[in-house]
mmCIF file of C-alpha atoms and ligand atoms in Angstrom:
data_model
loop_
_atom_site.group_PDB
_atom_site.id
_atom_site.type_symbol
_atom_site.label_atom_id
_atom_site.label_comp_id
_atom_site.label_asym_id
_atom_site.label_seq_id
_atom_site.Cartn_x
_atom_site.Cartn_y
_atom_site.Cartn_z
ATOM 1 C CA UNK A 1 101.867 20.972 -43.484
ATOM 2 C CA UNK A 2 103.843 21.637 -40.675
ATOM 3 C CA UNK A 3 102.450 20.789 -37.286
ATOM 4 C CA UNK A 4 103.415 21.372 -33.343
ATOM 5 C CA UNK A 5 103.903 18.063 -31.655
ATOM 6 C CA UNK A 6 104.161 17.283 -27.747
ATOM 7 C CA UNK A 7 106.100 14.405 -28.325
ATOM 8 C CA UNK A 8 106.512 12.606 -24.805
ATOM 9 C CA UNK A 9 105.168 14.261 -21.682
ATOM 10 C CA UNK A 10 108.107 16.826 -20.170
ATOM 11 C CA UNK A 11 109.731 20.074 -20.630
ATOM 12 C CA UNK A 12 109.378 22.787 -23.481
ATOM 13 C CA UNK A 13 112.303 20.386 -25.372
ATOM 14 C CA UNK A 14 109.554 17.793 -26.205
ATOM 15 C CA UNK A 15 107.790 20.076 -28.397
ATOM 16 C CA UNK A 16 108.891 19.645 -31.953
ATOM 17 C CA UNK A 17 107.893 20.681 -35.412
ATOM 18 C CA UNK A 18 106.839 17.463 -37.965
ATOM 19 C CA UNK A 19 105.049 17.687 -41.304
ATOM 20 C CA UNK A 20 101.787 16.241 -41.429
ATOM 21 C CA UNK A 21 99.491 15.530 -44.480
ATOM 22 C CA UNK A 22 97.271 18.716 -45.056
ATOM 23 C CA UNK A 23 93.602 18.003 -43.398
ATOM 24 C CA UNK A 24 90.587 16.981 -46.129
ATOM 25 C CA UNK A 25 87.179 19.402 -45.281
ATOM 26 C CA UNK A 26 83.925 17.643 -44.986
ATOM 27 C CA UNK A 27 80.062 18.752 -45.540
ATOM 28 C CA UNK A 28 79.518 21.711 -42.659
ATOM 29 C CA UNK A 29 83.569 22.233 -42.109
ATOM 30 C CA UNK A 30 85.891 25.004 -43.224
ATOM 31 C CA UNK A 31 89.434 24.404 -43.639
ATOM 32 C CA UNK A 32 91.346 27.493 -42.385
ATOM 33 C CA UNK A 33 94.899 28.598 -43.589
ATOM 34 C CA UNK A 34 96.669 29.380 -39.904
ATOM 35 C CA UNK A 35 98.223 32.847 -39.311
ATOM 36 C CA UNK A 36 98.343 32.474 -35.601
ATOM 37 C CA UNK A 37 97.419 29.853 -33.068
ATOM 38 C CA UNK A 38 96.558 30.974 -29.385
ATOM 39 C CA UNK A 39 98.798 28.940 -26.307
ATOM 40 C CA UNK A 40 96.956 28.504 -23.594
ATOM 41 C CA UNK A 41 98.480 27.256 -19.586
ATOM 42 C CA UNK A 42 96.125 24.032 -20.652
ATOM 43 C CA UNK A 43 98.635 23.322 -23.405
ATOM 44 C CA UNK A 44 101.411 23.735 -20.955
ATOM 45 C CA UNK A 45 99.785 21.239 -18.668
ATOM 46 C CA UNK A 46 99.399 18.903 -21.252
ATOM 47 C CA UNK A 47 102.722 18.907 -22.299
ATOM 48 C CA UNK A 48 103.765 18.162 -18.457
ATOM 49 C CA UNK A 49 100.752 15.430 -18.235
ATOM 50 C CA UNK A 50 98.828 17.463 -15.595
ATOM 51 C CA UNK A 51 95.973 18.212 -17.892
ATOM 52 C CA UNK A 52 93.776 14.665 -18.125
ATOM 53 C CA UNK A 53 91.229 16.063 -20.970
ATOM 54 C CA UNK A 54 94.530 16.387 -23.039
ATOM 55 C CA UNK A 55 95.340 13.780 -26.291
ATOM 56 C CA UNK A 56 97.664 11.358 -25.384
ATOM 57 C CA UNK A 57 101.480 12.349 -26.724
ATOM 58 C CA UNK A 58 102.444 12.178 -28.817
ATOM 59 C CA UNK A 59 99.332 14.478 -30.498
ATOM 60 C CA UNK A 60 99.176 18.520 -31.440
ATOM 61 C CA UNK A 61 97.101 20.694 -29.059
ATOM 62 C CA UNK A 62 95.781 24.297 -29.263
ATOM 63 C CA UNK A 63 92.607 25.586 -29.372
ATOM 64 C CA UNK A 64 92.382 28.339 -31.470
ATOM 65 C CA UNK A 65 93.515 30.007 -34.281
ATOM 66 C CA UNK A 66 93.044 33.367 -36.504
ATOM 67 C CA UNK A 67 94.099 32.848 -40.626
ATOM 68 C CA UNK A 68 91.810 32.923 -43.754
ATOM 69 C CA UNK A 69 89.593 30.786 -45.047
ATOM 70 C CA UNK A 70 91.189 28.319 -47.297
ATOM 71 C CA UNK A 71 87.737 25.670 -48.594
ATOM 72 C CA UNK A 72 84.300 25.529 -47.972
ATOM 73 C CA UNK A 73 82.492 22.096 -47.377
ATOM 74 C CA UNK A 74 79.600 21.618 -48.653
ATOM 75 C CA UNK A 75 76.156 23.389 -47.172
ATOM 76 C CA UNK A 76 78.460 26.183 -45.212
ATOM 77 C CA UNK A 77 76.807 29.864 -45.151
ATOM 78 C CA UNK A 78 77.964 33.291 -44.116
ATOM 79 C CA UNK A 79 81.516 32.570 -44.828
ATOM 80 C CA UNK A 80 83.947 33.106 -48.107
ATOM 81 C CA UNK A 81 86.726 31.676 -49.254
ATOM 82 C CA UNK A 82 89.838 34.232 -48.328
ATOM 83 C CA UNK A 83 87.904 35.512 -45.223
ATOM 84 C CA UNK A 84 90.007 36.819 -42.121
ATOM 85 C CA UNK A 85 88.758 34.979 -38.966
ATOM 86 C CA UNK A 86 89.169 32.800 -35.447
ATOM 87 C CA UNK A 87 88.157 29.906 -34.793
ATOM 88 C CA UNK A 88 88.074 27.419 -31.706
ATOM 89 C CA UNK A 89 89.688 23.844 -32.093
ATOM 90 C CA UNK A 90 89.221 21.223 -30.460
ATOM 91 C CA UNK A 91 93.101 20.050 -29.848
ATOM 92 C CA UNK A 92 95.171 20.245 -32.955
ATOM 93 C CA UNK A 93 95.319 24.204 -33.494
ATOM 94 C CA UNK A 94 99.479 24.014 -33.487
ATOM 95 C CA UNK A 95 99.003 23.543 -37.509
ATOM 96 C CA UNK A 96 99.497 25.498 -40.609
ATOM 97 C CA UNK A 97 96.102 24.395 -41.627
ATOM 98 C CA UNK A 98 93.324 22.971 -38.972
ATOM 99 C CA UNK A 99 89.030 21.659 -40.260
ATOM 100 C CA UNK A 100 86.665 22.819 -37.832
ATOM 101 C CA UNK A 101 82.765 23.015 -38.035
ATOM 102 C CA UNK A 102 81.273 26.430 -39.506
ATOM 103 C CA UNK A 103 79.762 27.367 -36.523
ATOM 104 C CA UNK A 104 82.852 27.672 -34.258
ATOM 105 C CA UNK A 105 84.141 30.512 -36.837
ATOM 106 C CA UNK A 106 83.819 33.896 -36.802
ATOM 107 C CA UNK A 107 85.003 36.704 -38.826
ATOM 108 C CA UNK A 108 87.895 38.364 -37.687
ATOM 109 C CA UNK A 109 86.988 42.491 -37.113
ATOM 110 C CA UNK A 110 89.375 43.996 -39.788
ATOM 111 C CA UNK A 111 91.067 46.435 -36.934
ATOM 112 C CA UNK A 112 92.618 43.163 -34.990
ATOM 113 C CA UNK A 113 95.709 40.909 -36.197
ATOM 114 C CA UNK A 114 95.962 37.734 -36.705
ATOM 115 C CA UNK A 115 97.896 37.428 -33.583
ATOM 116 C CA UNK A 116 95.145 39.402 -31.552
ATOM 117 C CA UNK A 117 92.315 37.049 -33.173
ATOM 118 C CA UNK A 118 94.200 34.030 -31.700
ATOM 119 C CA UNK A 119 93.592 35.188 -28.405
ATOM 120 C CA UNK A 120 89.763 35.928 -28.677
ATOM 121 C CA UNK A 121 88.054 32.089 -28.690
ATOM 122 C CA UNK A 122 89.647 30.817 -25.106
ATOM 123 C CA UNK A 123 90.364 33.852 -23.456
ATOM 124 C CA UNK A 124 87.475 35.900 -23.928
ATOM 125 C CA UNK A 125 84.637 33.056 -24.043
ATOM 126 C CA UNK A 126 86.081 31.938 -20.568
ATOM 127 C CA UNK A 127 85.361 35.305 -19.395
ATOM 128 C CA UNK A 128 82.801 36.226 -20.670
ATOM 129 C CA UNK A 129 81.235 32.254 -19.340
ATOM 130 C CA UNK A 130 82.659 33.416 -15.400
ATOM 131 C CA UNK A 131 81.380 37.135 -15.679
ATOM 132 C CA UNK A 132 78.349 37.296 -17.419
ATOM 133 C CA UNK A 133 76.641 33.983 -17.859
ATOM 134 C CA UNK A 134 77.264 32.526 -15.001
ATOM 135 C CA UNK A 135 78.748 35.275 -12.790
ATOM 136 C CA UNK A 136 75.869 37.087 -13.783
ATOM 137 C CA UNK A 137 77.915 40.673 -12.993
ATOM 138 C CA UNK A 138 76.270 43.549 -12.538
ATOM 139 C CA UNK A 139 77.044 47.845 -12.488
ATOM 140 C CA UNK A 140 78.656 48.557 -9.378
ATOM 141 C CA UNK A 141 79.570 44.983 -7.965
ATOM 142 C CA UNK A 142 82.863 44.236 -7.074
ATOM 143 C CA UNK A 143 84.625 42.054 -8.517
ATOM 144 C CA UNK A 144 88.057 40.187 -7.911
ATOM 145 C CA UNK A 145 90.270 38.736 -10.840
ATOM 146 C CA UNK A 146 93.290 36.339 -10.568
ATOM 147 C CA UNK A 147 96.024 36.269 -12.319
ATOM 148 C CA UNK A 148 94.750 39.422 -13.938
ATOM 149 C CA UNK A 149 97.575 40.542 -16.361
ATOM 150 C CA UNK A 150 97.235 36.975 -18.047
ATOM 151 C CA UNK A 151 95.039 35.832 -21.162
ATOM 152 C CA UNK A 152 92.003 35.669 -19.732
ATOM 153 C CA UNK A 153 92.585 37.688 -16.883
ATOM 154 C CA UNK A 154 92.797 40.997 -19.276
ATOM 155 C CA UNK A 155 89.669 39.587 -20.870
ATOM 156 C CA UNK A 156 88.263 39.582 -17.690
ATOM 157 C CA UNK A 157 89.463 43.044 -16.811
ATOM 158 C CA UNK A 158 87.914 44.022 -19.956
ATOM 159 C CA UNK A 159 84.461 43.038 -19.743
ATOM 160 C CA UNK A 160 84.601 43.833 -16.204
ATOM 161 C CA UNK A 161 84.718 47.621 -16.611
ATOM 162 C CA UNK A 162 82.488 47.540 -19.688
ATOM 163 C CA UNK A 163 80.247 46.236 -17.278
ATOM 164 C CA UNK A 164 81.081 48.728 -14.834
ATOM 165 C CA UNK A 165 82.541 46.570 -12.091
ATOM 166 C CA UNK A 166 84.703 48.040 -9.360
ATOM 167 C CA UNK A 167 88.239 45.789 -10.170
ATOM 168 C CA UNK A 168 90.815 44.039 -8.415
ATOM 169 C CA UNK A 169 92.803 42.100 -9.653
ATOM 170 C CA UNK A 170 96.054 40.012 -8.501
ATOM 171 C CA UNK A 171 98.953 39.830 -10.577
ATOM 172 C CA UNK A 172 102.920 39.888 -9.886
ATOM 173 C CA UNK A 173 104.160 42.754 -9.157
ATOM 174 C CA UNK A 174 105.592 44.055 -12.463
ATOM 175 C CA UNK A 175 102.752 43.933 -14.331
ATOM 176 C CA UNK A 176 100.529 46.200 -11.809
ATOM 177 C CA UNK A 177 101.380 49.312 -13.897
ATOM 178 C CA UNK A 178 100.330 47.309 -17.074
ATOM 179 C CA UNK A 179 97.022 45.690 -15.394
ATOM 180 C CA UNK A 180 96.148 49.322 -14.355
ATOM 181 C CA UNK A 181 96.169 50.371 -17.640
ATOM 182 C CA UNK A 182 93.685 47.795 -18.675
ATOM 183 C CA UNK A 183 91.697 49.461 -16.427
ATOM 184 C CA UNK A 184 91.994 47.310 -13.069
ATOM 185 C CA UNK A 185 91.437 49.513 -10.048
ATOM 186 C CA UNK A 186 93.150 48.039 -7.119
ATOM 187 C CA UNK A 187 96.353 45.563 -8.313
ATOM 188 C CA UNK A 188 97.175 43.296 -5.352
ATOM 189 C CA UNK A 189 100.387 41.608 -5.252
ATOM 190 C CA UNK A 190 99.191 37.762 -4.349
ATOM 191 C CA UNK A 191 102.415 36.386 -3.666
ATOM 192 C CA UNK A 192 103.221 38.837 -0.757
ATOM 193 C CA UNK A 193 101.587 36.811 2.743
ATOM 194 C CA UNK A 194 98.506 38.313 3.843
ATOM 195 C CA UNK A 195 97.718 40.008 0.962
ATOM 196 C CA UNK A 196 93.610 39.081 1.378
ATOM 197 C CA UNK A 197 93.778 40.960 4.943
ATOM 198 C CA UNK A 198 91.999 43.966 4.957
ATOM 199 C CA UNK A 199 90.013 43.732 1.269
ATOM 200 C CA UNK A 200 86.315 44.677 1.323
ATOM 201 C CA UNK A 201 84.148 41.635 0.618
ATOM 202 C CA UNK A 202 83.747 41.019 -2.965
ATOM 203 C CA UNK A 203 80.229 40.196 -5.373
ATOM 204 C CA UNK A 204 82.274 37.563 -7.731
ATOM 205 C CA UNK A 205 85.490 36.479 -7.858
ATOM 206 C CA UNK A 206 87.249 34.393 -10.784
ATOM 207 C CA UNK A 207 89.718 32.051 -9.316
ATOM 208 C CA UNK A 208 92.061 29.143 -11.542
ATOM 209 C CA UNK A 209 94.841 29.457 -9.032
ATOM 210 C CA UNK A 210 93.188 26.886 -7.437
ATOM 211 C CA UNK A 211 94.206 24.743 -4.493
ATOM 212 C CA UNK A 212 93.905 26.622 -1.256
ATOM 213 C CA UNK A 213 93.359 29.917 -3.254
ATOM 214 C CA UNK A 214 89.728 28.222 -3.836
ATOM 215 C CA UNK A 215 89.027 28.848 0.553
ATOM 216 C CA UNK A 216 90.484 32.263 0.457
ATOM 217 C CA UNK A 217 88.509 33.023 -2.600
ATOM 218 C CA UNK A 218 85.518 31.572 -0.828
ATOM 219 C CA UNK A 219 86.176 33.683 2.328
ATOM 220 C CA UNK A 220 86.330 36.839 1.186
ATOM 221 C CA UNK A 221 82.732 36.781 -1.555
ATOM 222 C CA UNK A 222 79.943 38.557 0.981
ATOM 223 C CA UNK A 223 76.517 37.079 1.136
ATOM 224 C CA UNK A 224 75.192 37.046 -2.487
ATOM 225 C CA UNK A 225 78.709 36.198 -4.110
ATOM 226 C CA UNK A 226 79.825 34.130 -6.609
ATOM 227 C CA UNK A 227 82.992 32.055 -6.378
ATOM 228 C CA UNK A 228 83.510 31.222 -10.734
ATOM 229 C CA UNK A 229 86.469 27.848 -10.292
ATOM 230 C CA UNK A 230 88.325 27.407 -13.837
ATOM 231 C CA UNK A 231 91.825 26.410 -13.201
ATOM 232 C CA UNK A 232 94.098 25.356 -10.962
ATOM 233 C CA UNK A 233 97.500 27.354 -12.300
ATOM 234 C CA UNK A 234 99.197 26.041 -8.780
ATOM 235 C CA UNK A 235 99.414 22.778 -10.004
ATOM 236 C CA UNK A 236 102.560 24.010 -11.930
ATOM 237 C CA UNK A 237 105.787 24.466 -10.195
ATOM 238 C CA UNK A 238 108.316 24.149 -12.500
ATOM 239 C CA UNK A 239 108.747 23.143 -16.461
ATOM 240 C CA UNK A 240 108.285 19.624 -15.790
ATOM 241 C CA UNK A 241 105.397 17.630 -13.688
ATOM 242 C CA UNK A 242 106.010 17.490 -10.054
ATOM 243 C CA UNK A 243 103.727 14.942 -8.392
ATOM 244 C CA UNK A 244 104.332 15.863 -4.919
ATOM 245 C CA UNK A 245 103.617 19.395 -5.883
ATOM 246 C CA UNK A 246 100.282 18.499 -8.040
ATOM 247 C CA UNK A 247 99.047 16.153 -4.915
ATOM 248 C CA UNK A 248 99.317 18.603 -2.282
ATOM 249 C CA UNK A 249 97.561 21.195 -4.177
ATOM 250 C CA UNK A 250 94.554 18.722 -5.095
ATOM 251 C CA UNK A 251 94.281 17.746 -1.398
ATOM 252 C CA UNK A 252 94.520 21.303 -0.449
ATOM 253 C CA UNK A 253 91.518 21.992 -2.497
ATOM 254 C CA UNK A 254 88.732 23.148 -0.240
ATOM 255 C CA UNK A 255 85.600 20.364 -0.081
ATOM 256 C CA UNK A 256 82.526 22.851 -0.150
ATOM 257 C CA UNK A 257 79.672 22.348 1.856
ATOM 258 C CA UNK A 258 76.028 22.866 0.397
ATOM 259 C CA UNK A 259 74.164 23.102 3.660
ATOM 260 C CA UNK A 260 77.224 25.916 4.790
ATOM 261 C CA UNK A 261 76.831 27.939 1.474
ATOM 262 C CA UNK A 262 73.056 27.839 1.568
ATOM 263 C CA UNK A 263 73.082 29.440 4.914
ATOM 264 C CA UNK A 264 76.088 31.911 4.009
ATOM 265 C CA UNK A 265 74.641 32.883 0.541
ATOM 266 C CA UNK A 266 77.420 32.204 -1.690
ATOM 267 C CA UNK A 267 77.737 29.988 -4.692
ATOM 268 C CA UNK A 268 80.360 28.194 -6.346
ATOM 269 C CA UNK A 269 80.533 27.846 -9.767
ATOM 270 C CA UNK A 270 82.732 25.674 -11.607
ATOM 271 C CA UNK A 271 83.897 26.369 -15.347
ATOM 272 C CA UNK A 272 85.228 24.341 -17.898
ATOM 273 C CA UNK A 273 84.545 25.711 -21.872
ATOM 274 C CA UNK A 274 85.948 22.118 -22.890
ATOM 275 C CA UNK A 275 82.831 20.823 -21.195
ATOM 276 C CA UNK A 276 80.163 23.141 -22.351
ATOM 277 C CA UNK A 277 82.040 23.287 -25.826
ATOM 278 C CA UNK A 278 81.585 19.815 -26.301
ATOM 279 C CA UNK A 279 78.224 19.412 -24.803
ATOM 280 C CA UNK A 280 76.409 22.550 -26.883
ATOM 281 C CA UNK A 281 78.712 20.903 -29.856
ATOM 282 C CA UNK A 282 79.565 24.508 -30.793
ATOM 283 C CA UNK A 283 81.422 27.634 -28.412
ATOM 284 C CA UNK A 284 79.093 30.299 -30.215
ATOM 285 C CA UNK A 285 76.681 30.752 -27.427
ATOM 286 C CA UNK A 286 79.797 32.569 -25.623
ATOM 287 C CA UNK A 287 81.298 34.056 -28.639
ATOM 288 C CA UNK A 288 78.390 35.785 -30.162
ATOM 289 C CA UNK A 289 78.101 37.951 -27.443
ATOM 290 C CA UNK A 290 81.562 39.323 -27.848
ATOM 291 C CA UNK A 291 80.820 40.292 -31.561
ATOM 292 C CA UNK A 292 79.448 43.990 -30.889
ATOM 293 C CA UNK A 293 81.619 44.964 -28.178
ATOM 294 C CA UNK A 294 85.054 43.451 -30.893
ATOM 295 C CA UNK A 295 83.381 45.872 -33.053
ATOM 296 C CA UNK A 296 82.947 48.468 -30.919
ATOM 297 C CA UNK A 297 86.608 48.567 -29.470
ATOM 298 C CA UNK A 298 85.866 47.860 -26.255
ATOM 299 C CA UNK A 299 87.342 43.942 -26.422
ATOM 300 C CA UNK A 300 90.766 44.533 -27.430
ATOM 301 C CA UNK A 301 93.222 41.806 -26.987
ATOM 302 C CA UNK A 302 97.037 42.047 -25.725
ATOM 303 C CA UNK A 303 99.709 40.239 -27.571
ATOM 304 C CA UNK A 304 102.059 39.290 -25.008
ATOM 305 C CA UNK A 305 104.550 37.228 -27.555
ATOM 306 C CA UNK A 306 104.657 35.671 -30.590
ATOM 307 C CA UNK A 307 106.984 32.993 -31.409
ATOM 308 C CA UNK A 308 107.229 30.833 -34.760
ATOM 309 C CA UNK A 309 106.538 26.944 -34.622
ATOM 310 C CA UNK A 310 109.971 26.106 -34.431
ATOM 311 C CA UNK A 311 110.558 28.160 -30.820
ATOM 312 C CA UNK A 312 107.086 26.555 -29.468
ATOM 313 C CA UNK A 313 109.041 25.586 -26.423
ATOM 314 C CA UNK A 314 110.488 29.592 -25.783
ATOM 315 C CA UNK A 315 106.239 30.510 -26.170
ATOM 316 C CA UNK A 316 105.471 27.459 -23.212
ATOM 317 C CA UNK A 317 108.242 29.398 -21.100
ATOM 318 C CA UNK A 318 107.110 32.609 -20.904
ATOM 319 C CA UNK A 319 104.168 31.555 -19.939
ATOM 320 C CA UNK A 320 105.370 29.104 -17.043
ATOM 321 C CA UNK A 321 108.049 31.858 -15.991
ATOM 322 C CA UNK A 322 105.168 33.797 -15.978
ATOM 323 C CA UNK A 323 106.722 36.805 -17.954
ATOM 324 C CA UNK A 324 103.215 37.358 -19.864
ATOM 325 C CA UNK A 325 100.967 40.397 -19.895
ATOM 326 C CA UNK A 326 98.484 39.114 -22.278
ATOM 327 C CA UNK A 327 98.282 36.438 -24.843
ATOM 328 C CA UNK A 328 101.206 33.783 -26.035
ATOM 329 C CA UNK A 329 100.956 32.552 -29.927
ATOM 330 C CA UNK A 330 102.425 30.712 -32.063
ATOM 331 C CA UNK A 331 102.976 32.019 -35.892
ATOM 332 C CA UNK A 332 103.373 28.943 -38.981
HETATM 333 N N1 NAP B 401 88.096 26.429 -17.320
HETATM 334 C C1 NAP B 401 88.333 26.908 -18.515
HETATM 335 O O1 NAP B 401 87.565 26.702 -19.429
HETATM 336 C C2 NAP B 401 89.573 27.723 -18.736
HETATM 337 C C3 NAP B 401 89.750 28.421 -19.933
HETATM 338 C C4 NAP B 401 90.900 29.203 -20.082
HETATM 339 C C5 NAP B 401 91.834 29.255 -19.066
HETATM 340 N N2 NAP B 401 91.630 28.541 -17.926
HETATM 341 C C6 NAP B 401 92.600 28.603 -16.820
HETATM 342 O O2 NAP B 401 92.807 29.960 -16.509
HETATM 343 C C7 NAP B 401 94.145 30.161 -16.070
HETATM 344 C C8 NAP B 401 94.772 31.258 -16.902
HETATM 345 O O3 NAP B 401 94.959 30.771 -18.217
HETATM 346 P P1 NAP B 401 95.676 31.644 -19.335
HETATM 347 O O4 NAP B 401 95.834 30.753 -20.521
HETATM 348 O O5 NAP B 401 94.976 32.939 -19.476
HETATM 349 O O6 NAP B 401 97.130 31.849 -18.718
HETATM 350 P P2 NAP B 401 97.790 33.204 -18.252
HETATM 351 O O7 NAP B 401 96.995 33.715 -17.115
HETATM 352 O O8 NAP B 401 98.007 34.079 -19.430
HETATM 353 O O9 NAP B 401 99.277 32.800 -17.820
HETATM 354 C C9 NAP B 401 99.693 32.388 -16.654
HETATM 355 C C10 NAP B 401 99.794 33.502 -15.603
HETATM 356 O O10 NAP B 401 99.216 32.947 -14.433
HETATM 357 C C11 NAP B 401 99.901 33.400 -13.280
HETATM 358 N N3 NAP B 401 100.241 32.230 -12.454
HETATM 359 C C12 NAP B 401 99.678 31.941 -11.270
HETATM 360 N N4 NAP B 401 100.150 30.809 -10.779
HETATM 361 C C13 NAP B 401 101.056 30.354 -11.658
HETATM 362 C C14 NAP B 401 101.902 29.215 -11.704
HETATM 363 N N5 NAP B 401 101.921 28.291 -10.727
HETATM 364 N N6 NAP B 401 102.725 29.051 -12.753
HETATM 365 C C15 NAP B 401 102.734 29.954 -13.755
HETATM 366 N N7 NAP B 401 101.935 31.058 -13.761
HETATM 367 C C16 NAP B 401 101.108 31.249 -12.729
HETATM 368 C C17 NAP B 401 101.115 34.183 -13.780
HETATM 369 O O11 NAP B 401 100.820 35.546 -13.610
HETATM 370 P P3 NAP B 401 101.414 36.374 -12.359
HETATM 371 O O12 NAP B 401 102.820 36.742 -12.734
HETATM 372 O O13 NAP B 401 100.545 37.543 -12.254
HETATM 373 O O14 NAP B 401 101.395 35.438 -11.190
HETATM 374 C C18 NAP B 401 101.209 33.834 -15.252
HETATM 375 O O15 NAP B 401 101.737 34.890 -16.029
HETATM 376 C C19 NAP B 401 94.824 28.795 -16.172
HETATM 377 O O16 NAP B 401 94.744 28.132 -14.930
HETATM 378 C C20 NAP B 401 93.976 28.069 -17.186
HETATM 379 O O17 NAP B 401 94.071 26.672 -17.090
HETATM 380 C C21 NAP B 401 90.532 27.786 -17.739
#
């Protein structure tokens, strides 16, 4: 099978296409025939060697994918052989064929592509983590999303007004008219200066811009507000890793103080699905959730790009140039 490969840390060059031998499925594992595999800015930063959970190069990442089921292993329930659905991987999803347990598969609603069911495991368990589990968001709060014409950002946006949140959301601006449409209320260009003067304070705020954007983030959540941490997107500056770049935004990452948010009210909450994914040994505590509201329409993901295996590096630039509105994938 063919197979994505980060070769050598670096640019969107070092990605290349190699065959691979197809994967064997044990007892509790489905093998799953790949239509479409999600890219997410954590691939990007492993291909530039800023993302330390990564595989070492040179290894295939990706953590999701949307195809049909192509085996069974033995004891697996609720599932049939030439069954549309996504599934989370752990690394490895840049394949024509990946193995993953049963339970991190789902059936794919027959309304959405394969390309939109690549961008449901990450995305939309990362908001739905920040919002609702942890975020704990509620009718009427207000709520402030970065980066919000990106993957999870229009997730976000999403479940935000299904929730009915009053949005904002920061974006470039370009994609304000687009971000509206998904139903943010307020776009706010962050790359203009000043552009947190004058906001009302906000009930929870979902930040991976990281870096300083952590204190402003902080500053602007009133008493009662939730800061949700899950990236740090500012660690990028270009298509390959720039240390000086990287090290000034990790030392310009705010140190938060416990007695200071006690007295304030505010918490911080950091996020990392890798974490929890690996810890719970499964992501379906924040995918199950998402089933009825798939169903329903309300959870409808944006396909941003699509781009075959062999133009892998074109999908890794879009993203970096930031020309997305929704999801990058990659198609066998
Ligand atoms: N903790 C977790 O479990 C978890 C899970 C998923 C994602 N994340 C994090 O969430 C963030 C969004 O991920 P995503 O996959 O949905 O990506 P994305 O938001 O679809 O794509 C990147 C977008 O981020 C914005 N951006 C801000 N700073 C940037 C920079 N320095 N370089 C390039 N783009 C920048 C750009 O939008 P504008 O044009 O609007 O600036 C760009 O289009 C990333 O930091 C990612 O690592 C964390």
């Amino acid at each position: 099978m063919h197979v994505v490969v980060i070769t050598k840390h670096g640019g969107p060059d070092v990605l290349r296409v190699e065959d691979r031998a197809d994967p064997s499925t044990g007892a509790g594992e489905v093998r799953i025939g790949v239509a479409a595999a999600g890219v997410n800015f954590a691939d990007m930063m492993a291909r530039m060697g800023l993302y330390p959970d990564a595989p070492k190069p040179p290894c295939v990442v990706g953590y999701e994918v949307a195809g049909t089921v192509l085996e069974l292993g033995s004891g697996v329930q609720g599932l049939e052989h030439g069954q549309r659905v996504v599934a989370g991987t752990q690394f490895d999803g840049y394949a024509e064929q990946v193995v993953v347990p049963a339970g991190d598969v789902m059936a794919l609603p027959d309304h959405l592509t394969f390309e939109q069911g690549a961008a449901l495991p990450v995305n939309y368990a990362t908001a739905w983590a920040g919002l609702i589990g942890y975020g704990n968001l509620q009718p009427g709060e207000r709520v402030l999303l970065h980066a919000a014409a990106g993957g999870v950002g229009i997730a976000a946006t999403q479940i935000a007004k299904h929730r009915e949140a009053e949005v904002y959301g920061t974006a470039s601006p370009s994609k304000h008219e687009a971000i509206r449409a998904q139903g943010v209320d307020h776009p706010i260009d962050y790359r203009s200066a000043g552009w947190e003067r004058e906001l009302p304070p906000f009930d929870l705020i979902m930040d991976a811009i990281g870096g300083p954007s952590f204190r402003t983030s902080y500053d602007l959540l009133r008493p009662g507000g939730r800061l949700v941490a899950f990236g740090a997107s500012s660690l990028v500056s270009g298509q390959r890793r720039n240390v000086l770049t990287a090290a000034r935004t990790v030392l310009r990452m705010p140190r938060f103080n416990l007695i200071r948010q006690m007295s304030q009210s505010k918490a911080v909450i950091g996020l990392n699905m890798l974490s929890l994914w690996k810890d719970r040994e499964t992501l379906e505590p924040w995918i199950t959730p998402l089933r009825g509201l798939m169903d329903e329409r309300v959870l409808e993901p944006v396909v941003a790009g699509a781009f075959p295996f062999d133009r892998a590096g074109e999908a890794h630039t879009m993203l970096q140039e930031r020309r997305n509105v929704g999801k990058v994938v990659l198609t066998p």
